[in-house]
Amino acid sequence: MVRPVDTEAKRYIRMTLGDLQEWFVLYGNCFKCDHVGYIDRYRLVHRFGAKQRMKPLEAKLFCKRCGNRHFNGFAVAPMQR
Ligand SMILES: [Zn+2]
């Protein structure tokens, strides 16, 4: 039996840049100082391709405020009008 939370986590791990719906904006969240910075998803697609999984990219995130490169994560939010 699979608990819903496991399925959700697995889906996220397998998620690619191309899977992200167009009305979602991508952010990076700093583990250390909690800074949230906007990430241009189309630049990521251009650079890594739409088939690139998001999870491995988290390791490349780096905080513009404190310079932390560890344990950072992506966050998504619906586009604001
Ligand atoms: Zn930071």
PDB file of N, CA and C and ligand atoms in Angstrom:
ATOM      1  N   MET A   1       0.839  -1.205   0.000  1.00  0.00           N
ATOM      2  CA  MET A   1       0.000   0.000   0.000  1.00  0.00           C
ATOM      3  C   MET A   1       0.873   1.255   0.000  1.00  0.00           C
ATOM      4  N   VAL A   2       0.521   2.188  -0.834  1.00  0.00           N
ATOM      5  CA  VAL A   2       1.300   3.419  -0.939  1.00  0.00           C
ATOM      6  C   VAL A   2       0.513   4.580  -0.343  1.00  0.00           C
ATOM      7  N   ARG A   3       1.121   5.270   0.568  1.00  0.00           N
ATOM      8  CA  ARG A   3       0.463   6.432   1.150  1.00  0.00           C
ATOM      9  C   ARG A   3       0.529   7.599   0.161  1.00  0.00           C
ATOM     10  N   PRO A   4      -0.497   8.444   0.146  1.00  0.00           N
ATOM     11  CA  PRO A   4      -0.558   9.566  -0.809  1.00  0.00           C
ATOM     12  C   PRO A   4       0.698  10.437  -0.772  1.00  0.00           C
ATOM     13  N   VAL A   5       1.239  10.660   0.393  1.00  0.00           N
ATOM     14  CA  VAL A   5       2.390  11.548   0.521  1.00  0.00           C
ATOM     15  C   VAL A   5       3.606  10.973  -0.217  1.00  0.00           C
ATOM     16  N   ASP A   6       3.729   9.635  -0.208  1.00  0.00           N
ATOM     17  CA  ASP A   6       4.832   8.993  -0.920  1.00  0.00           C
ATOM     18  C   ASP A   6       4.686   9.180  -2.427  1.00  0.00           C
ATOM     19  N   THR A   7       3.454   9.017  -2.893  1.00  0.00           N
ATOM     20  CA  THR A   7       3.186   9.171  -4.317  1.00  0.00           C
ATOM     21  C   THR A   7       3.505  10.599  -4.746  1.00  0.00           C
ATOM     22  N   GLU A   8       3.112  11.533  -3.921  1.00  0.00           N
ATOM     23  CA  GLU A   8       3.331  12.940  -4.209  1.00  0.00           C
ATOM     24  C   GLU A   8       4.829  13.243  -4.299  1.00  0.00           C
ATOM     25  N   ALA A   9       5.577  12.716  -3.339  1.00  0.00           N
ATOM     26  CA  ALA A   9       7.017  12.944  -3.314  1.00  0.00           C
ATOM     27  C   ALA A   9       7.684  12.317  -4.535  1.00  0.00           C
ATOM     28  N   LYS A  10       7.239  11.139  -4.878  1.00  0.00           N
ATOM     29  CA  LYS A  10       7.820  10.437  -6.021  1.00  0.00           C
ATOM     30  C   LYS A  10       7.555  11.194  -7.308  1.00  0.00           C
ATOM     31  N   ARG A  11       6.341  11.695  -7.422  1.00  0.00           N
ATOM     32  CA  ARG A  11       5.985  12.445  -8.613  1.00  0.00           C
ATOM     33  C   ARG A  11       6.879  13.673  -8.734  1.00  0.00           C
ATOM     34  N   TYR A  12       7.140  14.298  -7.608  1.00  0.00           N
ATOM     35  CA  TYR A  12       7.968  15.493  -7.618  1.00  0.00           C
ATOM     36  C   TYR A  12       9.400  15.167  -8.030  1.00  0.00           C
ATOM     37  N   ILE A  13       9.907  14.054  -7.533  1.00  0.00           N
ATOM     38  CA  ILE A  13      11.275  13.654  -7.856  1.00  0.00           C
ATOM     39  C   ILE A  13      11.424  13.374  -9.339  1.00  0.00           C
ATOM     40  N   ARG A  14      10.356  12.814  -9.934  1.00  0.00           N
ATOM     41  CA  ARG A  14      10.407  12.473 -11.356  1.00  0.00           C
ATOM     42  C   ARG A  14      10.040  13.650 -12.259  1.00  0.00           C
ATOM     43  N   MET A  15       9.630  14.723 -11.662  1.00  0.00           N
ATOM     44  CA  MET A  15       9.136  15.864 -12.426  1.00  0.00           C
ATOM     45  C   MET A  15      10.246  16.502 -13.274  1.00  0.00           C
ATOM     46  N   THR A  16       9.891  16.815 -14.508  1.00  0.00           N
ATOM     47  CA  THR A  16      10.849  17.486 -15.392  1.00  0.00           C
ATOM     48  C   THR A  16      10.456  18.946 -15.572  1.00  0.00           C
ATOM     49  N   LEU A  17      11.350  19.713 -16.122  1.00  0.00           N
ATOM     50  CA  LEU A  17      11.076  21.133 -16.367  1.00  0.00           C
ATOM     51  C   LEU A  17       9.856  21.304 -17.264  1.00  0.00           C
ATOM     52  N   GLY A  18       9.700  20.370 -18.200  1.00  0.00           N
ATOM     53  CA  GLY A  18       8.580  20.447 -19.129  1.00  0.00           C
ATOM     54  C   GLY A  18       7.248  20.072 -18.489  1.00  0.00           C
ATOM     55  N   ASP A  19       7.306  19.371 -17.347  1.00  0.00           N
ATOM     56  CA  ASP A  19       6.078  18.969 -16.658  1.00  0.00           C
ATOM     57  C   ASP A  19       5.420  20.122 -15.911  1.00  0.00           C
ATOM     58  N   LEU A  20       6.183  21.121 -15.639  1.00  0.00           N
ATOM     59  CA  LEU A  20       5.681  22.248 -14.853  1.00  0.00           C
ATOM     60  C   LEU A  20       4.680  23.050 -15.681  1.00  0.00           C
ATOM     61  N   GLN A  21       3.465  23.174 -15.159  1.00  0.00           N
ATOM     62  CA  GLN A  21       2.432  23.886 -15.908  1.00  0.00           C
ATOM     63  C   GLN A  21       2.808  25.344 -16.122  1.00  0.00           C
ATOM     64  N   GLU A  22       2.306  25.891 -17.225  1.00  0.00           N
ATOM     65  CA  GLU A  22       2.719  27.234 -17.638  1.00  0.00           C
ATOM     66  C   GLU A  22       2.331  28.332 -16.671  1.00  0.00           C
ATOM     67  N   TRP A  23       1.279  28.099 -15.890  1.00  0.00           N
ATOM     68  CA  TRP A  23       0.826  29.166 -14.996  1.00  0.00           C
ATOM     69  C   TRP A  23       1.541  29.118 -13.638  1.00  0.00           C
ATOM     70  N   PHE A  24       2.549  28.273 -13.542  1.00  0.00           N
ATOM     71  CA  PHE A  24       3.328  28.247 -12.312  1.00  0.00           C
ATOM     72  C   PHE A  24       4.662  28.961 -12.478  1.00  0.00           C
ATOM     73  N   VAL A  25       4.985  29.721 -11.461  1.00  0.00           N
ATOM     74  CA  VAL A  25       6.256  30.429 -11.469  1.00  0.00           C
ATOM     75  C   VAL A  25       7.224  29.651 -10.579  1.00  0.00           C
ATOM     76  N   LEU A  26       8.457  29.569 -11.019  1.00  0.00           N
ATOM     77  CA  LEU A  26       9.452  28.788 -10.300  1.00  0.00           C
ATOM     78  C   LEU A  26      10.313  29.695  -9.411  1.00  0.00           C
ATOM     79  N   TYR A  27      10.519  29.213  -8.195  1.00  0.00           N
ATOM     80  CA  TYR A  27      11.376  29.941  -7.262  1.00  0.00           C
ATOM     81  C   TYR A  27      12.404  28.992  -6.673  1.00  0.00           C
ATOM     82  N   GLY A  28      13.463  29.577  -6.165  1.00  0.00           N
ATOM     83  CA  GLY A  28      14.431  28.802  -5.405  1.00  0.00           C
ATOM     84  C   GLY A  28      14.358  29.253  -3.960  1.00  0.00           C
ATOM     85  N   ASN A  29      14.390  28.277  -3.063  1.00  0.00           N
ATOM     86  CA  ASN A  29      14.271  28.610  -1.652  1.00  0.00           C
ATOM     87  C   ASN A  29      15.555  28.199  -0.935  1.00  0.00           C
ATOM     88  N   CYS A  30      16.175  29.180  -0.262  1.00  0.00           N
ATOM     89  CA  CYS A  30      17.441  28.926   0.426  1.00  0.00           C
ATOM     90  C   CYS A  30      17.214  28.229   1.762  1.00  0.00           C
ATOM     91  N   PHE A  31      17.959  27.151   1.958  1.00  0.00           N
ATOM     92  CA  PHE A  31      17.855  26.363   3.185  1.00  0.00           C
ATOM     93  C   PHE A  31      18.389  27.144   4.381  1.00  0.00           C
ATOM     94  N   LYS A  32      19.378  27.950   4.131  1.00  0.00           N
ATOM     95  CA  LYS A  32      20.084  28.620   5.224  1.00  0.00           C
ATOM     96  C   LYS A  32      19.390  29.906   5.695  1.00  0.00           C
ATOM     97  N   CYS A  33      19.079  30.808   4.770  1.00  0.00           N
ATOM     98  CA  CYS A  33      18.521  32.110   5.176  1.00  0.00           C
ATOM     99  C   CYS A  33      17.061  32.257   4.779  1.00  0.00           C
ATOM    100  N   ASP A  34      16.490  31.231   4.141  1.00  0.00           N
ATOM    101  CA  ASP A  34      15.080  31.215   3.751  1.00  0.00           C
ATOM    102  C   ASP A  34      14.746  32.239   2.670  1.00  0.00           C
ATOM    103  N   HIS A  35      15.748  32.735   2.012  1.00  0.00           N
ATOM    104  CA  HIS A  35      15.524  33.655   0.908  1.00  0.00           C
ATOM    105  C   HIS A  35      14.814  32.923  -0.228  1.00  0.00           C
ATOM    106  N   VAL A  36      13.847  33.597  -0.828  1.00  0.00           N
ATOM    107  CA  VAL A  36      13.154  33.023  -1.977  1.00  0.00           C
ATOM    108  C   VAL A  36      13.454  33.886  -3.193  1.00  0.00           C
ATOM    109  N   GLY A  37      14.046  33.279  -4.181  1.00  0.00           N
ATOM    110  CA  GLY A  37      14.418  34.034  -5.375  1.00  0.00           C
ATOM    111  C   GLY A  37      13.729  33.496  -6.610  1.00  0.00           C
ATOM    112  N   TYR A  38      13.338  34.395  -7.489  1.00  0.00           N
ATOM    113  CA  TYR A  38      12.687  34.029  -8.738  1.00  0.00           C
ATOM    114  C   TYR A  38      13.683  33.325  -9.663  1.00  0.00           C
ATOM    115  N   ILE A  39      13.230  32.263 -10.294  1.00  0.00           N
ATOM    116  CA  ILE A  39      14.059  31.556 -11.264  1.00  0.00           C
ATOM    117  C   ILE A  39      13.348  31.564 -12.607  1.00  0.00           C
ATOM    118  N   ASP A  40      14.059  31.963 -13.632  1.00  0.00           N
ATOM    119  CA  ASP A  40      13.487  31.975 -14.970  1.00  0.00           C
ATOM    120  C   ASP A  40      13.475  30.551 -15.523  1.00  0.00           C
ATOM    121  N   ARG A  41      12.304  29.920 -15.462  1.00  0.00           N
ATOM    122  CA  ARG A  41      12.193  28.511 -15.883  1.00  0.00           C
ATOM    123  C   ARG A  41      12.515  28.314 -17.352  1.00  0.00           C
ATOM    124  N   TYR A  42      12.232  29.339 -18.168  1.00  0.00           N
ATOM    125  CA  TYR A  42      12.482  29.196 -19.596  1.00  0.00           C
ATOM    126  C   TYR A  42      13.975  29.208 -19.904  1.00  0.00           C
ATOM    127  N   ARG A  43      14.714  29.878 -19.041  1.00  0.00           N
ATOM    128  CA  ARG A  43      16.175  29.836 -19.179  1.00  0.00           C
ATOM    129  C   ARG A  43      16.690  28.442 -18.841  1.00  0.00           C
ATOM    130  N   LEU A  44      16.076  27.822 -17.825  1.00  0.00           N
ATOM    131  CA  LEU A  44      16.472  26.467 -17.445  1.00  0.00           C
ATOM    132  C   LEU A  44      16.163  25.481 -18.571  1.00  0.00           C
ATOM    133  N   VAL A  45      14.976  25.630 -19.165  1.00  0.00           N
ATOM    134  CA  VAL A  45      14.587  24.748 -20.265  1.00  0.00           C
ATOM    135  C   VAL A  45      15.546  24.933 -21.440  1.00  0.00           C
ATOM    136  N   HIS A  46      15.874  26.172 -21.700  1.00  0.00           N
ATOM    137  CA  HIS A  46      16.786  26.483 -22.792  1.00  0.00           C
ATOM    138  C   HIS A  46      18.149  25.836 -22.550  1.00  0.00           C
ATOM    139  N   ARG A  47      18.572  25.851 -21.303  1.00  0.00           N
ATOM    140  CA  ARG A  47      19.912  25.372 -20.963  1.00  0.00           C
ATOM    141  C   ARG A  47      19.976  23.855 -20.777  1.00  0.00           C
ATOM    142  N   PHE A  48      18.945  23.296 -20.128  1.00  0.00           N
ATOM    143  CA  PHE A  48      19.011  21.868 -19.785  1.00  0.00           C
ATOM    144  C   PHE A  48      18.035  21.006 -20.581  1.00  0.00           C
ATOM    145  N   GLY A  49      17.053  21.640 -21.214  1.00  0.00           N
ATOM    146  CA  GLY A  49      16.060  20.884 -21.968  1.00  0.00           C
ATOM    147  C   GLY A  49      14.842  20.562 -21.128  1.00  0.00           C
ATOM    148  N   ALA A  50      13.691  20.391 -21.784  1.00  0.00           N
ATOM    149  CA  ALA A  50      12.422  20.160 -21.098  1.00  0.00           C
ATOM    150  C   ALA A  50      12.372  18.800 -20.413  1.00  0.00           C
ATOM    151  N   LYS A  51      13.243  17.889 -20.827  1.00  0.00           N
ATOM    152  CA  LYS A  51      13.236  16.544 -20.239  1.00  0.00           C
ATOM    153  C   LYS A  51      14.110  16.447 -18.988  1.00  0.00           C
ATOM    154  N   GLN A  52      14.769  17.516 -18.672  1.00  0.00           N
ATOM    155  CA  GLN A  52      15.625  17.528 -17.482  1.00  0.00           C
ATOM    156  C   GLN A  52      14.770  17.435 -16.219  1.00  0.00           C
ATOM    157  N   ARG A  53      15.105  16.503 -15.355  1.00  0.00           N
ATOM    158  CA  ARG A  53      14.386  16.402 -14.092  1.00  0.00           C
ATOM    159  C   ARG A  53      14.788  17.544 -13.178  1.00  0.00           C
ATOM    160  N   MET A  54      13.817  17.986 -12.405  1.00  0.00           N
ATOM    161  CA  MET A  54      14.062  19.149 -11.555  1.00  0.00           C
ATOM    162  C   MET A  54      14.918  18.829 -10.333  1.00  0.00           C
ATOM    163  N   LYS A  55      14.725  17.631  -9.813  1.00  0.00           N
ATOM    164  CA  LYS A  55      15.405  17.277  -8.574  1.00  0.00           C
ATOM    165  C   LYS A  55      16.932  17.444  -8.635  1.00  0.00           C
ATOM    166  N   PRO A  56      17.588  16.930  -9.671  1.00  0.00           N
ATOM    167  CA  PRO A  56      19.052  17.093  -9.723  1.00  0.00           C
ATOM    168  C   PRO A  56      19.485  18.557  -9.835  1.00  0.00           C
ATOM    169  N   LEU A  57      18.602  19.392 -10.343  1.00  0.00           N
ATOM    170  CA  LEU A  57      18.950  20.806 -10.498  1.00  0.00           C
ATOM    171  C   LEU A  57      19.008  21.521  -9.156  1.00  0.00           C
ATOM    172  N   GLU A  58      18.309  20.980  -8.189  1.00  0.00           N
ATOM    173  CA  GLU A  58      18.314  21.627  -6.865  1.00  0.00           C
ATOM    174  C   GLU A  58      19.731  21.732  -6.311  1.00  0.00           C
ATOM    175  N   ALA A  59      20.537  20.740  -6.636  1.00  0.00           N
ATOM    176  CA  ALA A  59      21.915  20.732  -6.152  1.00  0.00           C
ATOM    177  C   ALA A  59      22.734  21.876  -6.756  1.00  0.00           C
ATOM    178  N   LYS A  60      22.227  22.429  -7.863  1.00  0.00           N
ATOM    179  CA  LYS A  60      22.948  23.510  -8.529  1.00  0.00           C
ATOM    180  C   LYS A  60      22.494  24.889  -8.058  1.00  0.00           C
ATOM    181  N   LEU A  61      21.404  24.912  -7.310  1.00  0.00           N
ATOM    182  CA  LEU A  61      20.881  26.198  -6.866  1.00  0.00           C
ATOM    183  C   LEU A  61      21.854  26.883  -5.919  1.00  0.00           C
ATOM    184  N   PHE A  62      21.900  28.197  -6.051  1.00  0.00           N
ATOM    185  CA  PHE A  62      22.764  28.922  -5.138  1.00  0.00           C
ATOM    186  C   PHE A  62      22.103  30.234  -4.773  1.00  0.00           C
ATOM    187  N   CYS A  63      22.178  30.571  -3.505  1.00  0.00           N
ATOM    188  CA  CYS A  63      21.435  31.713  -2.970  1.00  0.00           C
ATOM    189  C   CYS A  63      22.122  33.025  -3.306  1.00  0.00           C
ATOM    190  N   LYS A  64      21.325  33.955  -3.885  1.00  0.00           N
ATOM    191  CA  LYS A  64      21.893  35.244  -4.262  1.00  0.00           C
ATOM    192  C   LYS A  64      22.088  36.141  -3.042  1.00  0.00           C
ATOM    193  N   ARG A  65      21.449  35.812  -1.941  1.00  0.00           N
ATOM    194  CA  ARG A  65      21.562  36.663  -0.771  1.00  0.00           C
ATOM    195  C   ARG A  65      22.742  36.253   0.119  1.00  0.00           C
ATOM    196  N   CYS A  66      22.827  34.942   0.457  1.00  0.00           N
ATOM    197  CA  CYS A  66      23.871  34.526   1.402  1.00  0.00           C
ATOM    198  C   CYS A  66      24.923  33.615   0.773  1.00  0.00           C
ATOM    199  N   GLY A  67      24.704  33.204  -0.481  1.00  0.00           N
ATOM    200  CA  GLY A  67      25.713  32.408  -1.160  1.00  0.00           C
ATOM    201  C   GLY A  67      25.665  30.921  -0.853  1.00  0.00           C
ATOM    202  N   ASN A  68      24.695  30.508  -0.041  1.00  0.00           N
ATOM    203  CA  ASN A  68      24.572  29.093   0.303  1.00  0.00           C
ATOM    204  C   ASN A  68      24.255  28.230  -0.921  1.00  0.00           C
ATOM    205  N   ARG A  69      24.911  27.081  -1.005  1.00  0.00           N
ATOM    206  CA  ARG A  69      24.690  26.179  -2.132  1.00  0.00           C
ATOM    207  C   ARG A  69      24.127  24.833  -1.689  1.00  0.00           C
ATOM    208  N   HIS A  70      23.852  24.687  -0.424  1.00  0.00           N
ATOM    209  CA  HIS A  70      23.473  23.367   0.073  1.00  0.00           C
ATOM    210  C   HIS A  70      22.018  23.281   0.516  1.00  0.00           C
ATOM    211  N   PHE A  71      21.386  22.188   0.195  1.00  0.00           N
ATOM    212  CA  PHE A  71      20.020  21.846   0.631  1.00  0.00           C
ATOM    213  C   PHE A  71      18.971  22.837   0.149  1.00  0.00           C
ATOM    214  N   ASN A  72      19.301  23.604  -0.873  1.00  0.00           N
ATOM    215  CA  ASN A  72      18.300  24.513  -1.406  1.00  0.00           C
ATOM    216  C   ASN A  72      17.260  23.718  -2.196  1.00  0.00           C
ATOM    217  N   GLY A  73      16.083  24.287  -2.336  1.00  0.00           N
ATOM    218  CA  GLY A  73      15.029  23.573  -3.036  1.00  0.00           C
ATOM    219  C   GLY A  73      14.217  24.470  -3.933  1.00  0.00           C
ATOM    220  N   PHE A  74      13.479  23.854  -4.824  1.00  0.00           N
ATOM    221  CA  PHE A  74      12.571  24.611  -5.678  1.00  0.00           C
ATOM    222  C   PHE A  74      11.254  24.829  -4.961  1.00  0.00           C
ATOM    223  N   ALA A  75      10.609  25.908  -5.299  1.00  0.00           N
ATOM    224  CA  ALA A  75       9.242  26.142  -4.859  1.00  0.00           C
ATOM    225  C   ALA A  75       8.476  26.651  -6.064  1.00  0.00           C
ATOM    226  N   VAL A  76       7.224  26.271  -6.182  1.00  0.00           N
ATOM    227  CA  VAL A  76       6.413  26.777  -7.292  1.00  0.00           C
ATOM    228  C   VAL A  76       5.204  27.506  -6.742  1.00  0.00           C
ATOM    229  N   ALA A  77       4.769  28.511  -7.456  1.00  0.00           N
ATOM    230  CA  ALA A  77       3.587  29.262  -7.041  1.00  0.00           C
ATOM    231  C   ALA A  77       2.806  29.662  -8.291  1.00  0.00           C
ATOM    232  N   PRO A  78       1.466  29.716  -8.192  1.00  0.00           N
ATOM    233  CA  PRO A  78       0.677  30.158  -9.344  1.00  0.00           C
ATOM    234  C   PRO A  78       1.039  31.588  -9.705  1.00  0.00           C
ATOM    235  N   MET A  79       1.011  31.882 -10.971  1.00  0.00           N
ATOM    236  CA  MET A  79       1.381  33.202 -11.459  1.00  0.00           C
ATOM    237  C   MET A  79       0.473  34.288 -10.895  1.00  0.00           C
ATOM    238  N   GLN A  80       1.059  35.403 -10.478  1.00  0.00           N
ATOM    239  CA  GLN A  80       0.287  36.531  -9.943  1.00  0.00           C
ATOM    240  C   GLN A  80      -0.078  37.482 -11.080  1.00  0.00           C
ATOM    241  N   ARG A  81      -1.278  38.020 -11.004  1.00  0.00           N
ATOM    242  CA  ARG A  81      -1.669  38.990 -12.031  1.00  0.00           C
ATOM    243  C   ARG A  81      -1.635  40.390 -11.479  1.00  0.00           C
TER     244      ARG A  81
HETATM  245 ZN    ZN B   1      20.515  32.221   1.509  1.00  0.00          ZN
END
